[in-house]
Coordinates of C-alpha atoms in Angstrom, one line a residue:
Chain G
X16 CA 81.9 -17.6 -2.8
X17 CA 84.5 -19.7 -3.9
X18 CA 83.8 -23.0 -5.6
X19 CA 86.8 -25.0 -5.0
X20 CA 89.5 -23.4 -2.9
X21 CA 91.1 -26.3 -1.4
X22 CA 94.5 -25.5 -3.1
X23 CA 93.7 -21.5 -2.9
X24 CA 95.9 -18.8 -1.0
X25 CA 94.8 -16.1 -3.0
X26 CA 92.4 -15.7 -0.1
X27 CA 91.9 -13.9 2.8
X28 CA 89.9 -13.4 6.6
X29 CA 89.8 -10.2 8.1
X30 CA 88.2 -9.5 11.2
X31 CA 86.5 -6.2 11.4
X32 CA 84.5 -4.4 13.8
X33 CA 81.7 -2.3 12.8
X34 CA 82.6 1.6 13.9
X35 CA 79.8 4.1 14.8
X36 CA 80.7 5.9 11.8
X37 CA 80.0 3.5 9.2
X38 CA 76.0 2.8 10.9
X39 CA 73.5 5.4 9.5
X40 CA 70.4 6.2 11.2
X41 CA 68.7 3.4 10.2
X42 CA 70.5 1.8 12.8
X43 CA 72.7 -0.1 11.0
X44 CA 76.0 -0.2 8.3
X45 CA 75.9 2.0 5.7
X46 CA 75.5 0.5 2.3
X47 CA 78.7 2.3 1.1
X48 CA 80.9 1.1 4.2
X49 CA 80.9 -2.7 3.0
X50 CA 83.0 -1.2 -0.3
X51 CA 85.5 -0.2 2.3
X52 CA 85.4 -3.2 4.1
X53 CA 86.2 -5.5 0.5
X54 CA 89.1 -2.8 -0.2
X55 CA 90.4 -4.1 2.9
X56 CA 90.2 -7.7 2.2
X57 CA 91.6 -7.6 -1.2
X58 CA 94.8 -5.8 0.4
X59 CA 95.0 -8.5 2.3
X60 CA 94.4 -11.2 -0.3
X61 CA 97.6 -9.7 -2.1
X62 CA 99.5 -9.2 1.3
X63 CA 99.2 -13.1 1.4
X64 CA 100.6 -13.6 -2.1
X65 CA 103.4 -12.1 -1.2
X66 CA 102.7 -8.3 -2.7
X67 CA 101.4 -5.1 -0.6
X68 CA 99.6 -3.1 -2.8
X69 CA 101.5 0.0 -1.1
X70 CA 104.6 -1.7 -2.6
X71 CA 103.1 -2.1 -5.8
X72 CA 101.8 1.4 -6.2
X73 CA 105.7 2.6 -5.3
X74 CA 107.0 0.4 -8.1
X75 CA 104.1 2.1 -10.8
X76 CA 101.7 -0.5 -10.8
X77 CA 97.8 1.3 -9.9
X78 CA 94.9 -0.8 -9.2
X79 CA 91.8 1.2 -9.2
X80 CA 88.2 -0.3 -9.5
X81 CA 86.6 -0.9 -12.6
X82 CA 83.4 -2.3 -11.4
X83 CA 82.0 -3.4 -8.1
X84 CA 78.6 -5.0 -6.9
X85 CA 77.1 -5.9 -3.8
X86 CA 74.0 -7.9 -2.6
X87 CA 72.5 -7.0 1.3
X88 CA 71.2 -10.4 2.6
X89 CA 70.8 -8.9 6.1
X90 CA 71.2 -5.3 8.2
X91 CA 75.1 -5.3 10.0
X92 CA 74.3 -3.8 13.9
X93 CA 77.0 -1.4 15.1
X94 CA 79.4 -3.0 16.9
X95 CA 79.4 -6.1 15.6
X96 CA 82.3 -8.2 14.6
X97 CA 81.9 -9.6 11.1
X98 CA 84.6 -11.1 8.9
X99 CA 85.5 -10.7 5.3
X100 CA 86.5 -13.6 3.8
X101 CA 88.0 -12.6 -0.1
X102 CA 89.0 -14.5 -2.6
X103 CA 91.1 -13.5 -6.4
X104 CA 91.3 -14.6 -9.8
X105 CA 92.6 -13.3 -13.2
X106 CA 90.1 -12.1 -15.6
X107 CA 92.7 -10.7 -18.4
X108 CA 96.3 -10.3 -18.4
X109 CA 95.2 -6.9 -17.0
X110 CA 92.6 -7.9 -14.7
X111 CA 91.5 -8.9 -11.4
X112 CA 88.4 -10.1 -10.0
X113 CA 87.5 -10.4 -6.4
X114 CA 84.7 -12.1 -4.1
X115 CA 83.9 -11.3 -1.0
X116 CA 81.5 -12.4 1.4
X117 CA 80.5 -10.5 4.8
X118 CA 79.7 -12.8 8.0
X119 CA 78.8 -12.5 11.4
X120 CA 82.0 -13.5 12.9
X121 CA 80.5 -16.2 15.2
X122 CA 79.0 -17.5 12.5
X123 CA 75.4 -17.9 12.4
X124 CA 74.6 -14.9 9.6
X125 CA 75.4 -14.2 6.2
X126 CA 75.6 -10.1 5.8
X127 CA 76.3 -9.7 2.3
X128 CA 78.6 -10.5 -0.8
X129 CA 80.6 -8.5 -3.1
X130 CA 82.6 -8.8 -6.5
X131 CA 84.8 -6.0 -7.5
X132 CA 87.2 -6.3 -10.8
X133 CA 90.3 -4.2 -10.9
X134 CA 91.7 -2.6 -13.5
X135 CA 95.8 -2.8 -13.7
X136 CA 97.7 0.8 -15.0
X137 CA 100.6 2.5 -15.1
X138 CA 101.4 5.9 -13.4
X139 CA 99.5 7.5 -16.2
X140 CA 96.2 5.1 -16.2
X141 CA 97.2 3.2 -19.3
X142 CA 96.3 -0.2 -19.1
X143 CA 99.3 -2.8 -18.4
X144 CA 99.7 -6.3 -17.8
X145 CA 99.9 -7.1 -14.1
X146 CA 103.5 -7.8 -12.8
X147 CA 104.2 -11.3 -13.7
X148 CA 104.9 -12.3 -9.9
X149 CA 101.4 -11.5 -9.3
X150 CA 99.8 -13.3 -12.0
X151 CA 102.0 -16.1 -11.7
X152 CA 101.2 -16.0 -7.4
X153 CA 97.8 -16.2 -8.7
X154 CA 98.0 -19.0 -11.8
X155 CA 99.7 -21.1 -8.8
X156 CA 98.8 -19.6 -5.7
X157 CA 100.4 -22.6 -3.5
X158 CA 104.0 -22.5 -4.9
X159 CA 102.1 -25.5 -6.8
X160 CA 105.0 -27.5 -9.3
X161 CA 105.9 -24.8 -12.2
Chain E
X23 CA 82.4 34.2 12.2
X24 CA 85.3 37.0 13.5
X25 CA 82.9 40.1 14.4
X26 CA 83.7 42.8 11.8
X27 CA 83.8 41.1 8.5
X28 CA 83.3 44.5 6.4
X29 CA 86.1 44.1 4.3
X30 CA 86.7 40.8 4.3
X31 CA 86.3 38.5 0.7
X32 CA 88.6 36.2 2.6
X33 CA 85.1 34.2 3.2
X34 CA 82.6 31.6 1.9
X35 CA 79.0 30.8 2.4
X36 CA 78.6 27.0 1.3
X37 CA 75.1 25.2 0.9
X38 CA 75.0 21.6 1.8
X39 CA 72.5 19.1 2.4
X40 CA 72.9 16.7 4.5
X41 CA 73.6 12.8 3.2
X42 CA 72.2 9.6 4.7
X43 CA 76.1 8.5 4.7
X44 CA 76.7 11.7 7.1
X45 CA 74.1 10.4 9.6
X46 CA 74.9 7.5 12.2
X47 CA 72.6 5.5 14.3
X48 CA 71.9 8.4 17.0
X49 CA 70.0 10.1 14.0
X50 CA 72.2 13.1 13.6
X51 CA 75.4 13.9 11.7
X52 CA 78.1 12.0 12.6
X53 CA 80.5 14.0 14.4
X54 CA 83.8 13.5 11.8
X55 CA 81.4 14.6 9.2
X56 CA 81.7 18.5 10.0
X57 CA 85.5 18.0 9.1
X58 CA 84.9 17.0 5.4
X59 CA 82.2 19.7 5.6
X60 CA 84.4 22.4 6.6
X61 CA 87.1 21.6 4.0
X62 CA 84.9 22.6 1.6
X63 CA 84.2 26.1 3.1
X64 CA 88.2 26.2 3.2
X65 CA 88.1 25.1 -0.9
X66 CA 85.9 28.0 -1.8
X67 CA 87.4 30.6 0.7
X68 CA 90.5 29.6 -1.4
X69 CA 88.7 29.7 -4.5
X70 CA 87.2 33.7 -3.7
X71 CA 90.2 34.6 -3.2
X72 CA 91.7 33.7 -7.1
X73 CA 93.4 30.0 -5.8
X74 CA 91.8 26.7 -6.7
X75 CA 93.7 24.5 -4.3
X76 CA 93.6 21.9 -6.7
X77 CA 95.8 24.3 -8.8
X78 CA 98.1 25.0 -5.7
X79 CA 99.0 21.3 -5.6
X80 CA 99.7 21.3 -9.5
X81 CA 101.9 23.6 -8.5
X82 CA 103.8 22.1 -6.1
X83 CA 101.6 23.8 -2.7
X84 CA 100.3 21.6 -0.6
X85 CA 98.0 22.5 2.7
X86 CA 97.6 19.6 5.2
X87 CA 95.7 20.0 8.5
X88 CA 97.8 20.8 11.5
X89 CA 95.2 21.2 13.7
X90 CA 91.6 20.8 13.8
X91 CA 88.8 22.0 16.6
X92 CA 84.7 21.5 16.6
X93 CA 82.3 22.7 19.1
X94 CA 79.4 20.9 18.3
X95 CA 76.4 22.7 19.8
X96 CA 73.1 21.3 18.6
X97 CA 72.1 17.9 16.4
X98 CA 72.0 18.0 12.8
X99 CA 69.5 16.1 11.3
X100 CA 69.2 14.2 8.2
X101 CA 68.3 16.0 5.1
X102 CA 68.6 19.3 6.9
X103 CA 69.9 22.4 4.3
X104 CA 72.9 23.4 6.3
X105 CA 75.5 26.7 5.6
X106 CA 78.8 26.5 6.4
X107 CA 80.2 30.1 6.8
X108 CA 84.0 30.4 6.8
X109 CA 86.5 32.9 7.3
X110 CA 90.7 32.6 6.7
X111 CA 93.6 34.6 7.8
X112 CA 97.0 34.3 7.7
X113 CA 99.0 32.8 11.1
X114 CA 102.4 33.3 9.7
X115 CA 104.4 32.6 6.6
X116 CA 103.4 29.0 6.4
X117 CA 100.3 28.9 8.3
X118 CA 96.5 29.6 7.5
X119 CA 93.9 29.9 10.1
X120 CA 90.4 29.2 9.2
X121 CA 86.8 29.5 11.1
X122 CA 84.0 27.9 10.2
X123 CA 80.4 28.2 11.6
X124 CA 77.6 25.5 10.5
X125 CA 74.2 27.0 10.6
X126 CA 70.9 25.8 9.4
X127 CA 69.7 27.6 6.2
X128 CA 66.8 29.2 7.5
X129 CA 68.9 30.9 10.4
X130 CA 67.1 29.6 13.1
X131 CA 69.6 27.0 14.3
X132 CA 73.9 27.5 15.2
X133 CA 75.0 23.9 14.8
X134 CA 78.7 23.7 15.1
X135 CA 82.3 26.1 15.0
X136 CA 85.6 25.1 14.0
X137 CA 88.9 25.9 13.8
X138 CA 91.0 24.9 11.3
X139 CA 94.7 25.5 10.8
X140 CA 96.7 24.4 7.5
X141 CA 100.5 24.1 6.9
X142 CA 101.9 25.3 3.7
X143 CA 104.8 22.5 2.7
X144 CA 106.4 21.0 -0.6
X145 CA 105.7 18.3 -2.4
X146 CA 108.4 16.7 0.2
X147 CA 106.3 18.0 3.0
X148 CA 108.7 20.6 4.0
X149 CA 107.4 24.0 5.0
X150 CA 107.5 26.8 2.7
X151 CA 105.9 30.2 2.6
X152 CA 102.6 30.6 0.9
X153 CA 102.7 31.8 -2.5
X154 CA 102.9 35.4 -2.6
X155 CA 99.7 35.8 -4.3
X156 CA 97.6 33.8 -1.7
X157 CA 99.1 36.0 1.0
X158 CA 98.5 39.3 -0.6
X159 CA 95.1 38.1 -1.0
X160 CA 94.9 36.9 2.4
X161 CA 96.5 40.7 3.3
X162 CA 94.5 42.9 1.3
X163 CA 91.4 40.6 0.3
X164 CA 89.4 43.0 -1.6
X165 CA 92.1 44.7 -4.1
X166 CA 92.4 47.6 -1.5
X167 CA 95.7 49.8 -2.6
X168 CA 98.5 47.8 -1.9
Chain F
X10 CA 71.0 4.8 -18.4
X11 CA 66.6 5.1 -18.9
X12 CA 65.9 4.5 -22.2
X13 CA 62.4 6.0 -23.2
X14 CA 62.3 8.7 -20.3
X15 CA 60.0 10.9 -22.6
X16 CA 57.1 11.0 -20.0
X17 CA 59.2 10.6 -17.0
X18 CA 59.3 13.1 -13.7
X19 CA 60.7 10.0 -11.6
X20 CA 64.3 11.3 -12.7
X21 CA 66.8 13.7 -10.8
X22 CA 69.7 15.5 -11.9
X23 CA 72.1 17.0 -8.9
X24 CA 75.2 18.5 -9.7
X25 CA 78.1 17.8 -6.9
X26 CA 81.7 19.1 -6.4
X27 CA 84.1 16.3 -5.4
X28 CA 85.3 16.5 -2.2
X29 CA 88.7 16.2 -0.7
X30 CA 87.6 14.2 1.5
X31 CA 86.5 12.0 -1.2
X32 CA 89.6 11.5 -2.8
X33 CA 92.0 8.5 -1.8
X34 CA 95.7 8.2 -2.5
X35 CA 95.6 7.6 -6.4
X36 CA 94.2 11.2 -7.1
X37 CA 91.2 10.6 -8.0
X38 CA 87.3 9.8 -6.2
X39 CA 87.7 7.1 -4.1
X40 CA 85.0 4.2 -5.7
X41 CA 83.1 4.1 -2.8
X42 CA 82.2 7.6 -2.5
X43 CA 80.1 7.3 -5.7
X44 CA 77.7 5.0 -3.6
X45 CA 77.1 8.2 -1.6
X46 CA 76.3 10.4 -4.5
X47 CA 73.7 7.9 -5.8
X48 CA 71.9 8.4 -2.6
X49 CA 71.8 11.8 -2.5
X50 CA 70.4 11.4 -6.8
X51 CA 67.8 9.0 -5.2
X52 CA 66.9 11.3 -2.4
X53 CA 66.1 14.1 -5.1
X54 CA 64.0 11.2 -7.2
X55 CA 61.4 10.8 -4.3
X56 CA 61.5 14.4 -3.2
X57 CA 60.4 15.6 -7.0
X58 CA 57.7 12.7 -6.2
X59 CA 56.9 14.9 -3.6
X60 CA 58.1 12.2 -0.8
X61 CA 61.1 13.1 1.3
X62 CA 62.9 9.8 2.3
X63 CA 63.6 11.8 6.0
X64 CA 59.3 12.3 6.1
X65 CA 58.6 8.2 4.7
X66 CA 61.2 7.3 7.4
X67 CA 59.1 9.3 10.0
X68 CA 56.4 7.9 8.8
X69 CA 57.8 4.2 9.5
X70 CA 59.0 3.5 5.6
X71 CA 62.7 2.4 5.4
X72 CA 64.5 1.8 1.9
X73 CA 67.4 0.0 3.2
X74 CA 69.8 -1.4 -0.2
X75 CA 69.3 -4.8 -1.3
X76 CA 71.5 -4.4 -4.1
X77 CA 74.6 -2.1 -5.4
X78 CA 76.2 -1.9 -8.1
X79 CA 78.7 0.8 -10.2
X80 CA 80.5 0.6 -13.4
X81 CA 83.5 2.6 -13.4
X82 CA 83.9 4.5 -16.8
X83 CA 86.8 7.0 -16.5
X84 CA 89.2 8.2 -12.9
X85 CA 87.1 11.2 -11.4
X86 CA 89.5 14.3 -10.4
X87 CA 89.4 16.1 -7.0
X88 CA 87.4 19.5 -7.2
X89 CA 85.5 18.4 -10.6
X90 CA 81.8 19.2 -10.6
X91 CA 80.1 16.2 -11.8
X92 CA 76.5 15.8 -12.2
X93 CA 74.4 12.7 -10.5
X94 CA 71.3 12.2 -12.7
X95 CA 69.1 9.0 -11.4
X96 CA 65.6 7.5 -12.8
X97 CA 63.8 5.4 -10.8
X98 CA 61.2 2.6 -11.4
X99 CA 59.0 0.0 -9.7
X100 CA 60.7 -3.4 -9.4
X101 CA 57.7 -5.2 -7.6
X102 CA 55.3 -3.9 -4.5
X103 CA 58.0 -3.4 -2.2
X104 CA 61.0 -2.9 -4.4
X105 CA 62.5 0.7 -5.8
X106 CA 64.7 0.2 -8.7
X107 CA 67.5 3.4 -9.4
X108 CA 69.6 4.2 -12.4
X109 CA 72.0 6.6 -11.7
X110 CA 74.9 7.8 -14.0
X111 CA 77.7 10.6 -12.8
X112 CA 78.9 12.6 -16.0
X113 CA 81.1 15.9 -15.8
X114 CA 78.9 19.0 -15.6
X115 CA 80.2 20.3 -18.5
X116 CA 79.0 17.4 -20.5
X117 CA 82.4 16.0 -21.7
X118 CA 82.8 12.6 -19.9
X119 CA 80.9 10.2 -18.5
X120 CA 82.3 8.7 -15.3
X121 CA 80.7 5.9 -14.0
X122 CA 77.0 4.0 -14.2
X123 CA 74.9 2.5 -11.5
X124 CA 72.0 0.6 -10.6
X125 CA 70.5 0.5 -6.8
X126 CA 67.7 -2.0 -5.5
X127 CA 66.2 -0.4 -2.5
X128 CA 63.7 -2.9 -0.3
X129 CA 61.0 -1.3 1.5
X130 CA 60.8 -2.6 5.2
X131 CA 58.7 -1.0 8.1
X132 CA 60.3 -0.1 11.5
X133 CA 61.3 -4.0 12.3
X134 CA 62.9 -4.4 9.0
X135 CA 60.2 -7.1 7.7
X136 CA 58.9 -6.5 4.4
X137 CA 56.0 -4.1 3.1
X138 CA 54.5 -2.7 0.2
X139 CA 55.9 0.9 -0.9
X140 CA 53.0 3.8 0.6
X141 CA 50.5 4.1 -2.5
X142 CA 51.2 7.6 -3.2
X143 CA 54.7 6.7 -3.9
X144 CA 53.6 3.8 -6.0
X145 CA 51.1 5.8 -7.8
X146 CA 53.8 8.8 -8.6
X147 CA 56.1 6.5 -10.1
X148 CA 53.3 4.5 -12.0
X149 CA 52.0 8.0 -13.3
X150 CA 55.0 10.1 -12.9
X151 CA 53.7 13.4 -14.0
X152 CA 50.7 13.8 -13.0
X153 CA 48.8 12.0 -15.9
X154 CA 45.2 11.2 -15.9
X155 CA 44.6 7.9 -13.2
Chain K
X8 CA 98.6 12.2 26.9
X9 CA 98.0 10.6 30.2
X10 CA 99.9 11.9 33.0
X11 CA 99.1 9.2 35.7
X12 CA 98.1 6.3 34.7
X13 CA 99.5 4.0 37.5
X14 CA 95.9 2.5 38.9
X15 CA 93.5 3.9 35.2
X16 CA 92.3 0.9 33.4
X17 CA 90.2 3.6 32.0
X18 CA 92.3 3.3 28.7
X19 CA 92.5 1.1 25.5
X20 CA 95.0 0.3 22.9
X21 CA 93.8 -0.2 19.4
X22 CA 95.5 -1.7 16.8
X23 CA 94.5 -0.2 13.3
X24 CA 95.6 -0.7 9.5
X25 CA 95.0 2.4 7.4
X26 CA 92.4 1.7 4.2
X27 CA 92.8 3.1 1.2
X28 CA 89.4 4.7 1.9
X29 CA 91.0 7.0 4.7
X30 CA 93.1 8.4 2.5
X31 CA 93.3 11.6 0.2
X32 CA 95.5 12.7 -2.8
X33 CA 98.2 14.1 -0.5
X34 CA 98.9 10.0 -0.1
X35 CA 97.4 10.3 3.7
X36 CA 95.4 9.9 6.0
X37 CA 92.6 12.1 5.5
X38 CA 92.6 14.4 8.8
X39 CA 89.0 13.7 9.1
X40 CA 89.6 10.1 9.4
X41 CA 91.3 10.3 12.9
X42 CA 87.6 11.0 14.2
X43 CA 86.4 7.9 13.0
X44 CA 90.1 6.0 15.1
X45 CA 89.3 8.3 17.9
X46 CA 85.9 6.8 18.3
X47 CA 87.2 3.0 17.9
X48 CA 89.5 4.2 21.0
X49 CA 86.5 5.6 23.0
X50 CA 84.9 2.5 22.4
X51 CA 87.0 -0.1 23.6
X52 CA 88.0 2.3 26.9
X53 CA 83.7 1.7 27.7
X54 CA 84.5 -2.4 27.0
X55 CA 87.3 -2.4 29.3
X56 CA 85.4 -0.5 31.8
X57 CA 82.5 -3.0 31.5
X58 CA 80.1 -1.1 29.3
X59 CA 79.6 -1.6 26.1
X60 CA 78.4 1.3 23.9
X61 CA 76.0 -0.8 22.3
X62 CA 74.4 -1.5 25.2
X63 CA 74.0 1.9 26.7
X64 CA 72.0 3.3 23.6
X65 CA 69.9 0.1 24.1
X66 CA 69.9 1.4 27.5
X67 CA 68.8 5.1 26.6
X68 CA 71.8 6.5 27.1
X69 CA 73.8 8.6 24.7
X70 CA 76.9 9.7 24.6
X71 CA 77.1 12.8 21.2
X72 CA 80.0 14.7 21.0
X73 CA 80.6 17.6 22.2
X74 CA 83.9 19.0 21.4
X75 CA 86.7 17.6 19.4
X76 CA 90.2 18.7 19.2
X77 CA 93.3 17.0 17.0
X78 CA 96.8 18.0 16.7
X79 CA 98.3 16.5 13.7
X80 CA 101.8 15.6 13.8
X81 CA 103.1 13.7 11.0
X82 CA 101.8 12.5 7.5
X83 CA 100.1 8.7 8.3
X84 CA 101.0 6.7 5.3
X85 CA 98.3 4.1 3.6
X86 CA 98.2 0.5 4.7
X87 CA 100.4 1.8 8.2
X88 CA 99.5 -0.2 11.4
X89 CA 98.6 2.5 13.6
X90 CA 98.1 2.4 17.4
X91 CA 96.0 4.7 19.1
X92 CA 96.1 4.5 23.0
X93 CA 92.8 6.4 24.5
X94 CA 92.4 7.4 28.2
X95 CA 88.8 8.5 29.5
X96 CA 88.1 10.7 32.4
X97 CA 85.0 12.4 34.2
X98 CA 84.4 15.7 33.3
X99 CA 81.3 16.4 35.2
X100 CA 78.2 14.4 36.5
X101 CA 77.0 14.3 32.4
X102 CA 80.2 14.7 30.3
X103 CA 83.3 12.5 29.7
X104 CA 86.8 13.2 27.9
X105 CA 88.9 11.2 26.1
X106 CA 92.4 11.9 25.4
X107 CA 93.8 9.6 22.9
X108 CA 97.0 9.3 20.5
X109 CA 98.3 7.9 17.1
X110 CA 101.5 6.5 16.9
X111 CA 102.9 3.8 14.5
X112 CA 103.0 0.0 16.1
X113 CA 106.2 -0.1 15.8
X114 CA 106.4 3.0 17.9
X115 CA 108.9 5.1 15.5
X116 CA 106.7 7.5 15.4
X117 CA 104.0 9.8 16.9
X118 CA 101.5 10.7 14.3
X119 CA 98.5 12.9 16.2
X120 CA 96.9 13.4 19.4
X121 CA 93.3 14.6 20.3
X122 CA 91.2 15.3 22.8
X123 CA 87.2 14.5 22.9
X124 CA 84.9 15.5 25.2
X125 CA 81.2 13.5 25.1
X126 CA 78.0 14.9 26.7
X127 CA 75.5 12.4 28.4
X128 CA 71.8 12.4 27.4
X129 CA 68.9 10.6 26.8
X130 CA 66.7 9.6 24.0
X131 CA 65.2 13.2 23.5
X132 CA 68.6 14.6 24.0
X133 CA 68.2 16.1 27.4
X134 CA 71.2 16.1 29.9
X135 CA 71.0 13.1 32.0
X136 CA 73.5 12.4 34.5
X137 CA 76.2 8.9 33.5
X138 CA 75.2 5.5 34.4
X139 CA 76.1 5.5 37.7
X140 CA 77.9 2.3 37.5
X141 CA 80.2 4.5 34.1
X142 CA 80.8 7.1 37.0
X143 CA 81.7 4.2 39.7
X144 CA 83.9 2.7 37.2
X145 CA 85.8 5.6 35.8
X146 CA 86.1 7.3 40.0
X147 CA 87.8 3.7 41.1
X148 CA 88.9 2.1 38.1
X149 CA 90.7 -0.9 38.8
X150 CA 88.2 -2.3 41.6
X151 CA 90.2 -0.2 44.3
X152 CA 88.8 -0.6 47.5
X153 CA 85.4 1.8 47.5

């Protein structure tokens, strides 16, 4: 998913667990549920630059999706683990782009990647630039030399 | 849903079909399903009675759940046309009470009940009394003499 | 979203009230609820094919997603009836192709755009070529001479 | 929720971020949304008893739902890390209850509690009495002498 990440914390692994919700009756995840699973690790990418998007919302900065795309490789079973493995880059000064990959947590399957771009807005949905801590987290996501 | 309904426009019949998102792997609707189904009998009891409730939060209203039941007495299948009947009355100054039953459109089939109570509170979250209007209608739901 | 639909029956158009439940924190439809909407707009595709997806499963025919993907246009309100209207097409032997767009009933805005690749499996999930009436309704959607 | 629990290892403690997807425009957890952390709980109480759930469908055995119940006791805000502590019990040769809670990890707070009571059956749904080694484990749950 992510080229070269070697200097790269605008990434993060989530372990999840498949719930009994999420299956339909074709035995299996729903295709909608994996949309869920990618919100979670993009909250988690930003939790590891240093920003919750709770906080982020509380100081007027919104986030909501502007476009998001998935490819099944293979069926998720209930109860399995999987992990999300996420990773963020600008697109714009008001623009974020995520991708996500889906695997079996032991390894051996690939369930499914993801790209979702986020807008950024204010409080009234006008576009705005995205707080310069987060773009700057992003430009240089290892404290890199400034 | 509460024997003699006569009088009663406090009420709303709702036709919905079941989604493939609503099913899980048993091959039925999932069981948290019924909740999301029964807030929209709530919505258009609301709605009879002259309140959207999306207008009620414009103005300041808003009705969490403080408690929520389901009897679940047969599954519902995939694709099935489903009613969901409900009924509200008041239970107190800040408090509605709603029952809901989930049949199958042709009649033959009683799926589920629920119970349903909302809170009336602020935009804080502290409780206030329903809007006057919501309780007359809730009091006299057909325009009887008041 | 289809182009030259002129001679087209393969097409669906289901008018939906935003849930609640469907809402998420910035006031508006969650983005992956509309994944659940485009099923139930591909759902009505096959049944005015005169194919319900419940009777093809019972008949061992599974459309599990292959691909997903959703273009957010404008923030969907809670309560606002939208309208779902999907065409389908053949994308190969064993391969369902859907556009889908969700506009505001009252014809105002358009909300979001979508496109959904559906494989066709039998009950073991390996690959097989859509039933031929199914094939044959989308090839001559209306009925025309064959 | 428990009463006592000296010798039970018929419980489980689950650890659980709120998504963004689980909540609504009152900035909340949806109230439907407990169902779906209710049934993580039940879950992980079968794991810990030696069963997983996964394995008693593959088994034939079903566990539906029968009854819900949730009391809702304060607002759960997005991106909280939740707890929610389960306890099972018999309830009859073919039906099982769970009582669980929702509090916050950092134990502050107490956010819900509910009650959910599961019905045994088989693959055509008929009653069928629990897996006696489920029954063994629940009666004498902590390998007490039998």
């Amino acid at each position: 998913v992510r080229g070269d990440c070697t200097a790269v914390r605008a990434t993060s692994e989530v372990e999840i667990r498949v719930r009994y919700a999420e299956t339909d009756q074709m035995g299996r995840a729903y295709y909608g549920a994996f949309f869920a699973w990618f919100e979670v690790g993009r909250v988690e990418v930003l939790r590891n630059l240093g920003a919750t998007y709770a906080d982020l919302e509380r100081g007027g900065v919104f986030l909501p999706v502007a476009e998001a795309h998935c490819r099944y490789l293979a069926a998720v079973p209930y109860d399995e683990l999987i992990l999300v493995r996420t990773a963020a880059a600008l697109a714009g000064p008001a623009r974020l782009e995520f991708h996500s990959e889906v695997v079996s947590k032991d390894g051996g399957r690939r369930y499914a990647e993801g790209r979702v771009v986020l807008a950024c807005v204010d409080r009234r949905g006008r576009p705005m630039r995205l707080p310069v801590a987060l773009r700057e987290a992003l430009t240089h996501p290892q404290g890199a030399p400034q």
